[in-house]
Short mmCIF file of C-alpha atoms in Angstrom, two decimals:
data_model
loop_
_atom_site.label_atom_id
_atom_site.label_comp_id
_atom_site.label_asym_id
_atom_site.label_seq_id
_atom_site.Cartn_x
_atom_site.Cartn_y
_atom_site.Cartn_z
CA UNK A 1217 15.82 43.24 87.26
CA UNK A 1218 17.49 43.10 90.73
CA UNK A 1219 16.64 41.41 93.76
CA UNK A 1220 14.25 42.36 95.99
CA UNK A 1221 15.93 42.34 99.61
CA UNK A 1222 12.99 41.58 102.02
CA UNK A 1223 13.96 43.69 104.56
CA UNK A 1224 12.50 46.14 102.92
CA UNK A 1225 9.43 44.30 101.22
CA UNK A 1226 6.20 46.12 103.33
CA UNK A 1227 3.81 44.54 100.76
CA UNK A 1228 1.71 41.55 101.57
CA UNK A 1229 2.00 39.68 98.32
CA UNK A 1230 -0.92 37.02 98.22
CA UNK A 1231 1.93 34.19 97.43
CA UNK A 1232 4.82 32.33 98.08
CA UNK A 1233 8.39 34.20 98.45
CA UNK A 1234 9.65 34.55 95.26
CA UNK A 1235 12.75 32.28 95.69
CA UNK A 1236 14.82 34.36 92.35
CA UNK A 1237 13.52 37.79 92.37
CA UNK A 1238 12.51 39.58 95.00
CA UNK A 1239 11.08 43.57 94.49
CA UNK A 1240 10.79 46.28 96.90
CA UNK A 1241 7.18 48.45 96.17
CA UNK A 1242 9.47 51.61 95.20
CA UNK A 1243 10.85 49.15 92.17
CA UNK A 1244 7.49 47.34 91.10
CA UNK A 1245 6.35 51.22 90.85
CA UNK A 1246 8.80 51.89 88.54
CA UNK A 1247 7.77 48.89 87.04
CA UNK A 1248 4.23 50.03 86.40
CA UNK A 1249 6.02 53.32 85.25
CA UNK A 1250 7.89 51.18 83.06
CA UNK A 1251 5.07 49.32 81.79
CA UNK A 1252 3.47 52.56 81.01
CA UNK A 1253 6.55 53.49 78.71
CA UNK A 1254 6.69 50.71 76.71
CA UNK A 1255 2.92 50.36 76.48
CA UNK A 1256 4.35 54.36 75.05
CA UNK A 1257 6.90 53.34 72.67
CA UNK A 1258 4.82 50.07 72.13
CA UNK A 1259 1.85 52.64 70.34
CA UNK A 1260 4.73 54.70 68.85
CA UNK A 1261 5.76 52.01 67.03
CA UNK A 1262 2.04 51.19 65.84
CA UNK A 1263 1.67 54.71 64.49
CA UNK A 1264 5.25 54.37 62.81
CA UNK A 1265 3.79 50.77 61.22
CA UNK A 1266 0.09 52.63 59.90
CA UNK A 1267 2.39 55.85 59.15
CA UNK A 1268 5.01 53.33 56.80
CA UNK A 1269 1.79 51.59 55.96
CA UNK A 1270 0.08 55.29 54.53
CA UNK A 1271 3.17 56.53 52.82
CA UNK A 1272 3.15 53.15 51.78
CA UNK A 1273 0.03 52.85 49.65
CA UNK A 1274 0.69 56.60 49.28
CA UNK A 1275 3.53 55.38 47.16
CA UNK A 1276 1.54 52.48 45.66
CA UNK A 1277 -0.82 54.99 44.19
CA UNK A 1278 0.64 57.31 42.81
CA UNK A 1279 3.32 55.84 41.49
CA UNK A 1280 0.67 52.93 40.05
CA UNK A 1281 -1.50 56.09 38.80
CA UNK A 1282 1.32 57.17 37.06
CA UNK A 1283 2.43 53.87 35.16
CA UNK A 1284 -0.30 53.76 33.50
CA UNK A 1285 0.60 56.65 31.91
CA UNK A 1286 3.66 55.80 31.38
CA UNK A 1287 3.23 52.60 29.70
CA UNK A 1288 -0.01 53.13 27.75
CA UNK A 1289 3.49 55.42 25.08
CA UNK A 1290 6.41 55.26 27.54
CA UNK A 1291 8.48 57.34 23.99
CA UNK A 1292 6.19 59.63 24.67
CA UNK A 1293 6.61 59.14 28.56
CA UNK A 1294 10.61 59.65 27.75
CA UNK A 1295 10.04 62.10 25.34
CA UNK A 1296 10.28 65.29 27.95
CA UNK A 1297 13.47 65.63 29.52
CA UNK A 1298 11.20 66.29 32.75
CA UNK A 1299 9.91 62.71 32.21
CA UNK A 1300 13.39 61.68 31.78
CA UNK A 1301 14.77 62.87 34.64
CA UNK A 1302 12.04 61.87 37.50
CA UNK A 1303 13.08 58.52 36.18
CA UNK A 1304 15.91 58.24 36.48
CA UNK A 1305 15.29 59.72 40.41
CA UNK A 1306 12.89 57.79 41.37
CA UNK A 1307 14.97 54.71 40.11
CA UNK A 1308 18.18 56.12 41.85
CA UNK A 1309 17.06 57.41 44.81
CA UNK A 1310 13.36 57.32 46.09
CA UNK A 1311 12.30 53.38 45.33
CA UNK A 1312 16.18 53.13 47.05
CA UNK A 1313 14.29 55.31 50.26
CA UNK A 1314 11.15 53.57 49.88
CA UNK A 1315 13.19 49.64 49.75
CA UNK A 1316 14.95 50.81 53.33
CA UNK A 1317 11.52 51.61 54.65
CA UNK A 1318 9.88 48.33 53.60
CA UNK A 1319 13.06 47.04 55.13
CA UNK A 1320 12.94 48.00 59.15
CA UNK A 1321 9.76 45.54 59.27
CA UNK A 1322 11.02 43.51 56.62
CA UNK A 1323 8.73 41.92 54.04
CA UNK A 1324 10.42 38.80 52.33
CA UNK A 1325 8.90 39.53 49.17
CA UNK A 1326 9.39 42.98 48.17
CA UNK A 1327 13.18 43.22 48.60
CA UNK A 1328 13.77 40.06 47.03
CA UNK A 1329 12.34 42.38 44.00
CA UNK A 1330 14.38 44.67 44.66
CA UNK A 1331 16.80 42.78 45.04
CA UNK A 1332 16.68 41.41 42.05
CA UNK A 1333 15.14 45.11 40.05
CA UNK A 1334 18.03 46.78 41.23
CA UNK A 1335 21.17 45.60 39.37
CA UNK A 1336 18.73 47.52 36.59
CA UNK A 1337 17.93 50.53 38.44
CA UNK A 1338 20.20 54.12 37.36
CA UNK A 1339 22.98 54.77 39.08
CA UNK A 1340 23.36 58.08 41.01
CA UNK A 1341 25.86 58.32 38.08
CA UNK A 1342 23.32 58.19 35.81
CA UNK A 1343 20.82 60.63 37.89
CA UNK A 1344 24.09 63.21 37.58
CA UNK A 1345 23.78 62.99 33.82
CA UNK A 1346 20.34 63.46 33.92
CA UNK A 1347 20.52 66.08 36.11
CA UNK A 1348 23.15 67.80 32.78
CA UNK A 1349 21.41 67.00 30.41
CA UNK A 1350 17.90 69.34 31.82
CA UNK A 1351 20.86 72.01 32.31
CA UNK A 1352 22.46 71.49 28.81
CA UNK A 1353 19.03 72.17 27.20
CA UNK A 1354 17.79 74.93 30.24
CA UNK A 1355 21.57 76.50 28.00
CA UNK A 1356 20.79 75.70 24.44
CA UNK A 1357 17.49 76.29 24.13
CA UNK A 1358 17.90 79.77 27.10
CA UNK A 1359 14.57 78.25 29.17
CA UNK A 1360 14.34 79.33 32.46
CA UNK A 1361 14.55 77.41 35.49
CA UNK A 1362 10.88 77.86 36.39
CA UNK A 1363 9.56 76.61 32.71
CA UNK A 1364 11.67 73.55 33.32
CA UNK A 1365 10.13 72.84 37.03
CA UNK A 1366 6.55 73.68 35.51
CA UNK A 1367 6.93 71.55 32.10
CA UNK A 1368 6.63 74.05 30.53
CA UNK A 1369 9.04 73.49 27.36
CA UNK A 1370 8.75 75.73 23.65
CA UNK A 1371 5.11 73.90 22.00
CA UNK A 1372 4.94 70.95 24.66
CA UNK A 1373 1.73 70.97 27.23
CA UNK A 1374 2.91 68.56 30.28
CA UNK A 1375 1.51 67.68 34.03
CA UNK A 1376 5.52 66.93 34.59
CA UNK A 1377 7.25 69.28 37.55
CA UNK A 1378 10.24 69.44 39.32
CA UNK A 1379 9.53 69.76 43.36
CA UNK A 1380 11.16 72.05 45.87
CA UNK A 1381 13.18 68.70 46.31
CA UNK A 1382 14.06 68.33 42.68
CA UNK A 1383 14.66 71.86 42.47
CA UNK A 1384 17.56 71.71 45.24
CA UNK A 1385 18.72 68.10 44.18
CA UNK A 1386 19.49 69.68 40.99
CA UNK A 1387 21.57 72.02 42.14
CA UNK A 1388 22.85 70.46 44.02
CA UNK A 1389 24.70 68.56 41.66
CA UNK A 1390 26.13 71.77 39.45
CA UNK A 1391 26.71 72.70 42.62
CA UNK A 1392 28.39 69.55 43.56
CA UNK A 1393 30.45 69.97 39.81
CA UNK A 1394 31.52 73.65 41.22
CA UNK A 1395 28.77 75.11 38.54
CA UNK A 1396 27.62 78.32 40.62
CA UNK A 1397 26.03 79.55 37.80
CA UNK A 1398 23.58 76.31 36.94
CA UNK A 1399 23.89 76.02 41.35
CA UNK A 1400 21.99 79.16 41.78
CA UNK A 1401 19.45 79.03 38.74
CA UNK A 1402 17.87 75.73 40.41
CA UNK A 1403 18.61 76.91 45.19
CA UNK A 1404 16.60 80.12 43.40
CA UNK A 1405 13.45 77.67 41.82
CA UNK A 1406 13.60 75.29 44.42
CA UNK A 1407 13.75 78.98 47.07
CA UNK A 1408 11.32 80.96 44.86
CA UNK A 1409 8.51 77.31 45.23
CA UNK A 1410 8.68 76.86 48.40
CA UNK A 1411 7.98 80.71 48.90
CA UNK A 1412 5.47 80.11 46.94
CA UNK A 1413 3.54 77.26 49.56
CA UNK A 1414 5.47 74.41 48.12
CA UNK A 1415 6.09 71.58 50.61
CA UNK A 1416 9.42 70.22 50.93
CA UNK A 1417 11.63 68.05 52.68
CA UNK A 1418 14.22 70.45 52.81
CA UNK A 1419 14.31 72.92 54.49
CA UNK A 1420 14.33 77.32 54.05
CA UNK A 1421 17.42 77.94 55.53
CA UNK A 1422 19.66 74.80 53.47
CA UNK A 1423 18.78 76.08 49.87
CA UNK A 1424 19.83 79.48 51.35
CA UNK A 1425 22.90 78.36 53.18
CA UNK A 1426 23.64 76.31 49.62
CA UNK A 1427 22.26 79.49 47.41
CA UNK A 1428 24.42 82.17 49.54
CA UNK A 1429 27.36 80.81 48.55
CA UNK A 1430 26.77 80.06 44.99
CA UNK A 1431 26.23 83.40 44.84
CA UNK A 1432 28.57 84.44 46.98
CA UNK A 1433 30.97 81.62 44.02
CA UNK A 1434 29.05 84.21 41.06
CA UNK A 1435 31.49 87.44 42.95
CA UNK A 1436 27.78 88.33 43.30
CA UNK A 1437 28.50 90.29 47.18
CA UNK A 1438 25.45 92.13 48.07
CA UNK A 1439 22.80 89.80 47.75
CA UNK A 1440 25.27 86.44 48.54
CA UNK A 1441 25.31 89.42 51.58
CA UNK A 1442 21.85 89.56 51.92
CA UNK A 1443 20.33 85.76 51.55
CA UNK A 1444 23.58 85.31 54.18
CA UNK A 1445 20.59 88.26 56.42
CA UNK A 1446 17.39 85.99 56.00
CA UNK A 1447 19.13 82.66 56.15
CA UNK A 1448 20.17 84.13 59.50
CA UNK A 1449 17.26 85.06 60.19
CA UNK A 1450 15.16 82.25 59.59
CA UNK A 1451 18.04 79.91 61.15
CA UNK A 1452 19.91 82.12 64.44
CA UNK A 1453 21.98 78.93 64.98
CA UNK A 1454 23.10 77.83 62.35
CA UNK A 1455 26.90 76.45 62.40
CA UNK A 1456 27.54 79.30 59.12
CA UNK A 1457 25.21 81.33 58.86
CA UNK A 1458 27.22 84.36 61.24
CA UNK A 1459 30.80 83.10 60.26
CA UNK A 1460 30.37 83.49 55.76
CA UNK A 1461 28.06 87.03 57.31
CA UNK A 1462 30.53 88.55 58.40
CA UNK A 1463 33.16 87.23 56.04
CA UNK A 1464 30.66 88.51 53.45
CA UNK A 1465 30.19 92.07 54.33
CA UNK A 1466 34.20 92.66 55.25
CA UNK A 1467 34.73 90.91 51.45
CA UNK A 1468 32.19 93.66 49.72
CA UNK A 1469 33.03 96.06 52.16
CA UNK A 1470 36.70 96.61 51.11
CA UNK A 1471 35.49 96.23 47.44
CA UNK A 1472 33.10 99.09 47.86
CA UNK A 1473 36.20 100.86 49.55
CA UNK A 1474 38.49 100.24 46.42
CA UNK A 1475 35.56 100.79 44.32
CA UNK A 1476 35.35 104.74 45.87
CA UNK A 1477 31.77 103.69 46.36
CA UNK A 1478 28.67 103.47 48.28
CA UNK A 1479 26.10 100.51 49.39
CA UNK A 1480 23.48 99.45 47.59
CA UNK A 1481 21.29 96.88 48.19
CA UNK A 1482 21.38 93.95 46.07
CA UNK A 1483 18.08 93.61 43.77
CA UNK A 1484 14.87 92.79 44.47
CA UNK A 1485 14.56 91.06 41.73
CA UNK A 1486 14.17 86.97 41.63
CA UNK A 1487 18.03 85.41 40.27
CA UNK A 1488 17.15 84.29 37.02
CA UNK A 1489 18.68 83.02 33.18
CA UNK A 1490 20.85 86.26 32.36
CA UNK A 1491 21.04 87.22 35.66
CA UNK A 1492 24.95 86.63 35.69
CA UNK A 1493 26.60 85.63 32.33
CA UNK A 1494 27.33 82.08 32.20
CA UNK A 1495 31.37 80.81 31.69
CA UNK A 1496 33.18 80.62 28.87
CA UNK A 1497 33.91 76.54 28.15
CA UNK A 1498 36.00 74.55 25.79
CA UNK A 1499 33.86 75.64 22.95
CA UNK A 1500 34.98 78.42 20.25
CA UNK A 1501 31.56 78.67 18.88
CA UNK A 1502 29.43 77.40 21.37
CA UNK A 1503 27.48 80.98 21.38
CA UNK A 1504 27.13 80.92 17.47
CA UNK A 1505 26.23 76.79 17.21
CA UNK A 1506 23.66 76.70 20.00
CA UNK A 1507 22.09 80.36 18.41
CA UNK A 1508 21.70 77.33 14.92
CA UNK A 1509 20.27 75.18 17.39
CA UNK A 1510 17.37 77.02 18.25
CA UNK A 1511 17.13 78.22 14.70
CA UNK A 1512 18.78 81.48 14.20
CA UNK A 1513 21.19 82.78 13.09
CA UNK A 1514 21.14 80.37 9.81
CA UNK A 1515 22.52 82.38 6.71
CA UNK A 1516 20.23 80.86 4.69
CA UNK A 1517 20.15 84.24 1.88
CA UNK A 1518 17.49 84.49 -0.79
CA UNK A 1519 20.39 84.59 -3.37
CA UNK A 1520 21.06 80.85 -1.77
CA UNK A 1521 18.39 79.79 -1.97
CA UNK A 1522 17.87 80.74 -5.19
CA UNK A 1523 20.72 77.59 -6.38
CA UNK A 1524 18.94 75.27 -4.42
CA UNK A 1525 17.34 72.56 -6.24
CA UNK A 1526 15.86 69.06 -6.79
CA UNK A 1527 15.58 66.84 -9.07
CA UNK A 1528 14.84 62.49 -9.73
CA UNK A 1529 18.99 60.60 -8.61
CA UNK A 1530 19.54 57.29 -11.14
CA UNK A 1531 23.11 56.78 -9.17
CA UNK A 1532 24.37 57.78 -13.43
CA UNK A 1533 21.93 55.17 -14.70
CA UNK A 1534 22.82 52.72 -12.25
CA UNK A 1535 20.13 49.63 -12.57
CA UNK A 1536 18.42 48.96 -9.04
CA UNK A 1537 17.77 52.73 -9.29
CA UNK A 1538 16.47 53.73 -12.87
CA UNK A 1539 12.88 52.72 -12.97
CA UNK A 1540 13.29 54.10 -9.39
CA UNK A 1541 14.72 57.32 -8.20
CA UNK A 1542 16.10 58.31 -5.87
CA UNK A 1543 14.58 62.35 -4.68
CA UNK A 1544 17.77 64.15 -4.09
CA UNK A 1545 16.58 68.37 -2.64
CA UNK A 1546 19.72 70.40 -1.70
CA UNK A 1547 19.69 71.61 1.99
CA UNK A 1548 23.28 73.81 1.06
CA UNK A 1549 25.08 75.12 -2.57
CA UNK A 1550 28.35 75.43 -1.20
CA UNK A 1551 29.80 72.52 1.09
CA UNK A 1552 27.14 70.84 -1.17
CA UNK A 1553 24.42 68.85 1.02
CA UNK A 1554 22.33 67.32 -0.43
CA UNK A 1555 18.71 65.53 1.75
CA UNK A 1556 16.95 62.26 0.18
CA UNK A 1557 14.21 61.79 0.59
CA UNK A 1558 12.66 57.68 1.10
CA UNK A 1559 15.73 56.29 1.70
CA UNK A 1560 14.67 53.92 4.75
CA UNK A 1561 11.07 52.46 4.91
CA UNK A 1562 9.05 51.96 8.61
CA UNK A 1563 9.73 49.05 7.72
CA UNK A 1564 13.38 49.16 7.78
CA UNK A 1565 13.46 51.37 9.94
CA UNK A 1566 11.99 49.31 12.82
CA UNK A 1567 14.25 46.16 12.35
CA UNK A 1568 17.60 48.06 12.33
CA UNK A 1569 16.29 49.65 15.37
CA UNK A 1570 15.37 45.79 16.17
CA UNK A 1571 18.83 44.97 16.24
CA UNK A 1572 20.34 48.04 17.17
CA UNK A 1573 19.04 48.22 20.87
CA UNK A 1574 20.21 45.31 22.41
CA UNK A 1575 23.67 46.34 21.81
CA UNK A 1576 23.22 49.42 22.29
CA UNK A 1577 26.02 51.17 24.30
CA UNK A 1578 27.61 55.04 25.71
CA UNK A 1579 28.70 56.45 21.94
CA UNK A 1580 32.88 56.57 21.79
CA UNK A 1581 35.30 59.10 19.25
CA UNK A 1582 37.99 58.37 18.88
CA UNK A 1583 41.73 59.64 20.44
CA UNK A 1584 43.13 61.48 18.25
CA UNK A 1585 46.16 60.79 19.32
CA UNK A 1586 45.88 57.17 19.28
CA UNK A 1587 42.54 56.49 17.37
CA UNK A 1588 41.31 54.36 20.30
CA UNK A 1589 38.03 54.59 20.60
CA UNK A 1590 36.37 56.46 23.71
CA UNK A 1591 33.97 58.16 25.70
CA UNK A 1592 33.61 62.49 25.26
CA UNK A 1593 31.18 64.44 27.35
CA UNK A 1594 30.47 66.17 24.45
CA UNK A 1595 29.05 63.42 22.29
CA UNK A 1596 25.88 62.42 24.56
CA UNK A 1597 24.25 58.85 23.21
CA UNK A 1598 23.58 55.35 22.91
CA UNK A 1599 24.84 53.62 19.78
CA UNK A 1600 25.29 49.84 18.32
CA UNK A 1601 27.29 49.06 14.80
CA UNK A 1602 25.97 46.92 12.46
CA UNK A 1603 26.61 44.74 10.02
CA UNK A 1604 25.73 43.78 6.04
CA UNK A 1605 25.89 39.77 6.69
CA UNK A 1606 23.48 40.56 9.42
CA UNK A 1607 19.68 40.83 8.40
CA UNK A 1608 19.11 41.61 4.47
CA UNK A 1609 17.66 45.25 4.94
CA UNK A 1610 21.56 46.11 6.44
CA UNK A 1611 22.58 43.86 3.40
CA UNK A 1612 19.94 46.46 1.18
CA UNK A 1613 20.96 49.78 3.18
CA UNK A 1614 24.64 48.91 2.63
CA UNK A 1615 23.45 48.68 -1.57
CA UNK A 1616 21.43 51.54 -1.55
CA UNK A 1617 23.72 54.12 -0.32
CA UNK A 1618 26.57 52.46 -2.98
CA UNK A 1619 24.19 52.85 -5.76
CA UNK A 1620 23.77 56.53 -4.48
CA UNK A 1621 26.04 57.89 -3.45
CA UNK A 1622 28.21 56.13 -6.60
CA UNK A 1623 31.47 55.29 -3.45
CA UNK A 1624 32.52 51.89 -3.13
CA UNK A 1625 30.49 50.53 0.23
CA UNK A 1626 33.95 48.50 0.75
CA UNK A 1627 35.82 49.90 2.39
CA UNK A 1628 33.26 51.91 4.90
CA UNK A 1629 32.68 51.60 7.75
CA UNK A 1630 29.69 49.58 9.88
CA UNK A 1631 26.31 51.17 9.99
CA UNK A 1632 26.46 52.85 13.02
CA UNK A 1633 23.42 53.71 14.97
CA UNK A 1634 22.50 56.34 17.31
CA UNK A 1635 19.80 56.63 19.62
CA UNK A 1636 19.87 60.51 21.61
CA UNK A 1637 17.18 60.53 24.35
CA UNK A 1638 17.03 63.44 26.64
CA UNK A 1639 18.77 66.02 26.05
CA UNK A 1640 21.30 63.61 23.64
CA UNK A 1641 24.30 65.65 21.75
CA UNK A 1642 26.66 65.23 19.99
CA UNK A 1643 28.60 68.94 20.10
CA UNK A 1644 30.89 70.43 16.93
CA UNK A 1645 33.69 67.59 15.49
CA UNK A 1646 34.92 67.24 12.77
CA UNK A 1647 34.13 62.95 11.05
CA UNK A 1648 37.01 63.29 9.12
CA UNK A 1649 40.66 62.99 11.24
CA UNK A 1650 43.01 66.73 10.61
CA UNK A 1651 46.81 66.23 10.12
CA UNK A 1652 47.30 66.38 13.74
CA UNK A 1653 45.88 63.22 14.31
CA UNK A 1654 47.48 60.84 11.19
CA UNK A 1655 46.95 57.87 13.59
CA UNK A 1656 43.18 58.06 13.75
CA UNK A 1657 41.61 55.67 11.42
CA UNK A 1658 46.12 54.03 10.94
CA UNK A 1659 43.80 50.90 12.35
CA UNK A 1660 41.17 50.42 9.77
CA UNK A 1661 43.71 50.54 6.96
CA UNK A 1662 41.27 52.19 5.31
CA UNK A 1663 42.13 56.37 4.67
CA UNK A 1664 40.48 59.17 6.28
CA UNK A 1665 36.85 59.51 5.40
CA UNK A 1666 36.25 60.95 2.88
CA UNK A 1667 32.02 61.56 3.35
CA UNK A 1668 29.07 60.70 5.79
CA UNK A 1669 26.07 60.08 5.20
CA UNK A 1670 23.61 60.45 7.65
CA UNK A 1671 20.47 58.66 7.99
CA UNK A 1672 16.98 60.24 10.22
CA UNK A 1673 15.75 57.47 12.08
CA UNK A 1674 12.20 59.67 13.35
CA UNK A 1675 11.16 62.23 13.08
CA UNK A 1676 11.52 64.86 16.03
CA UNK A 1677 9.38 66.95 18.24
CA UNK A 1678 11.76 69.39 19.19
CA UNK A 1679 15.67 70.37 19.37
CA UNK A 1680 17.49 67.33 17.97
CA UNK A 1681 18.70 69.56 14.43
CA UNK A 1682 22.30 68.44 12.60
CA UNK A 1683 23.74 72.61 12.22
CA UNK A 1684 26.78 73.35 10.55
CA UNK A 1685 28.14 76.35 12.40
CA UNK A 1686 31.25 77.85 10.25
CA UNK A 1687 28.93 78.47 7.61
CA UNK A 1688 25.63 78.68 9.28
CA UNK A 1689 22.93 75.77 8.56
CA UNK A 1690 20.72 74.00 9.68
CA UNK A 1691 19.14 70.54 8.90
CA UNK A 1692 16.06 69.50 10.37
CA UNK A 1693 15.46 66.34 10.98
CA UNK A 1694 13.00 64.36 8.91
CA UNK A 1695 11.83 60.80 9.51
CA UNK A 1696 12.69 58.52 5.89
CA UNK A 1697 15.73 60.81 5.06
CA UNK A 1698 19.65 61.17 5.01
CA UNK A 1699 21.97 63.51 3.92
CA UNK A 1700 25.16 63.34 2.54
CA UNK A 1701 28.03 66.12 2.88
CA UNK A 1702 32.42 65.50 1.50
CA UNK A 1703 33.79 65.18 4.56
CA UNK A 1704 37.80 65.46 2.51
CA UNK A 1705 38.29 67.72 -1.27
CA UNK A 1706 39.07 66.09 -3.72
CA UNK A 1707 42.96 65.91 -3.03
CA UNK A 1708 41.95 64.45 -0.07
CA UNK A 1709 42.41 67.50 2.58
CA UNK A 1710 39.85 68.49 4.78
CA UNK A 1711 37.55 69.99 3.92
CA UNK A 1712 37.04 72.23 7.83
CA UNK A 1713 34.16 73.81 6.71
CA UNK A 1714 32.20 70.50 7.88
CA UNK A 1715 32.85 70.84 10.94
CA UNK A 1716 28.82 70.02 12.39
CA UNK A 1717 26.93 69.01 15.33
CA UNK A 1718 24.13 67.37 16.54
CA UNK A 1719 21.83 69.46 18.55
CA UNK A 1720 20.05 68.20 22.39
CA UNK A 1721 17.23 66.34 21.45
CA UNK A 1722 14.26 68.94 23.20
CA UNK A 1723 11.35 67.00 23.23
CA UNK A 1724 11.60 63.40 21.61
CA UNK A 1725 13.94 60.61 20.59
CA UNK A 1726 16.94 61.10 17.64
CA UNK A 1727 17.11 58.08 15.69
CA UNK A 1728 19.52 57.90 13.41
CA UNK A 1729 21.75 55.86 11.35
CA UNK A 1730 25.52 56.72 8.97
CA UNK A 1731 27.96 56.03 6.97
CA UNK A 1732 31.47 56.61 6.63
CA UNK A 1733 32.58 56.81 3.83
CA UNK A 1734 36.95 56.27 3.04
CA UNK A 1735 38.84 56.64 0.76
CA UNK A 1736 40.29 53.62 -0.58
CA UNK A 1737 38.60 52.16 -3.28
CA UNK A 1738 36.71 55.06 -4.50
CA UNK A 1739 41.03 56.55 -6.60
CA UNK A 1740 38.44 55.96 -10.43
CA UNK A 1741 35.09 57.10 -8.55
CA UNK A 1742 35.95 60.30 -7.38
CA UNK A 1743 39.24 61.41 -9.40
CA UNK A 1744 41.82 63.86 -7.94
CA UNK A 1745 40.45 67.80 -8.55
CA UNK A 1746 42.93 69.82 -10.48
CA UNK A 1747 43.41 72.21 -6.80
CA UNK A 1748 43.69 71.26 -3.50
CA UNK A 1749 39.83 72.73 -3.30
CA UNK A 1750 38.03 71.13 -6.46
#
């Protein structure tokens, strides 16, 4: 407040003159208006607090209903990939937004809770991983974005849905990774839902901006022009729209002139799965692998089926199997793959999972050049390693594997337990080391991986098959069973036909445990043959 010059004082005050501050009537009038503005600001503050409280109440109600559903059957809830993705998104994006809202008027209790639990929250990388998992499922099982958005998965009916903003965020994840193929699919779905009247935070202009540029990157200039024109109509003052439109039109004009063609308006059909060709990647057998995951292209003929049998396996009259031999079924004739029924009991499975859960970490693969374990994008799962000395169940399972196969497990690797959640997979790979990677298992000193014994510890609602692209075999998970095959011929040469993959889990959670049996110690248990491929 400025001092009030006495010379301009024309108002009579019913109190002694102020010694420190002397005000004019105009300044007093200004103060009246200032006070009014303060009251207005106070009311805006009250409305903001009420809005904040209403928003928090709405959040609490929504999450109360959501957590009642999710906590009633956590594994069942997380079995749906959309639920898993949205959980990641909520904890990484939306809960921190709520924290920021509450922090506008500090709440010690809430902030303390957030601080305690934040260390366990997924981060941006986790959210990105969950988004990419949905895209992986989308590709493998040929599901369009709308199917995912509405929670419509094969054989599954769910209320798990993606909003306009969810779809836009999916598109942004792909866009930031320069994956314009998936970016287009998800931006298009976001726009479709927004055009359908769904409310959203993201604006139509923002979606069109990203979509038009992504379409341009896919080489579809006519559609890029049409989408950018729509963007200009929606937001004439957009900072990039006008320049982009002129650039796209110029490129399209040059393209048409070079091809001696007249301009044809872009198709009015919305972009969907199949509109554009998916770019090729590092995996040569991608199409065959994904087809097998869908149950397509399986090379099981009637002639081959006639060569498959079932039998009781007593481990060459092993004393532990005489009274209760294993039930053995042929899954494939050549290379020979067998399945053992009732390999693990439910009690054993739960014990193995109990021991493994605290140690589950991102699964690793051996670097073919160094032999050191490292993570890889083509293997997406959590795994843990269990020693026989840790629990009698592990020791018993190891002994059972030795009894059944007739191979010693003294030189085998530890029992590896793996959990494949939403989109979890292991792309086509060899279990054994090839000639160009001689040091892969050098540190173990036990030779190459001779055989693989794979236990299925859960049923999977959809997806999750083990496939062999080279000869078109598909093996579906069945809880309590195990499959076994040799990776090496008797000569020690690798059987390259055994390149296999764990298909992405579409719905459910896949638990497996495997034992990789090595060469050392098998000299008299599996002697060399007379030829290289015996």
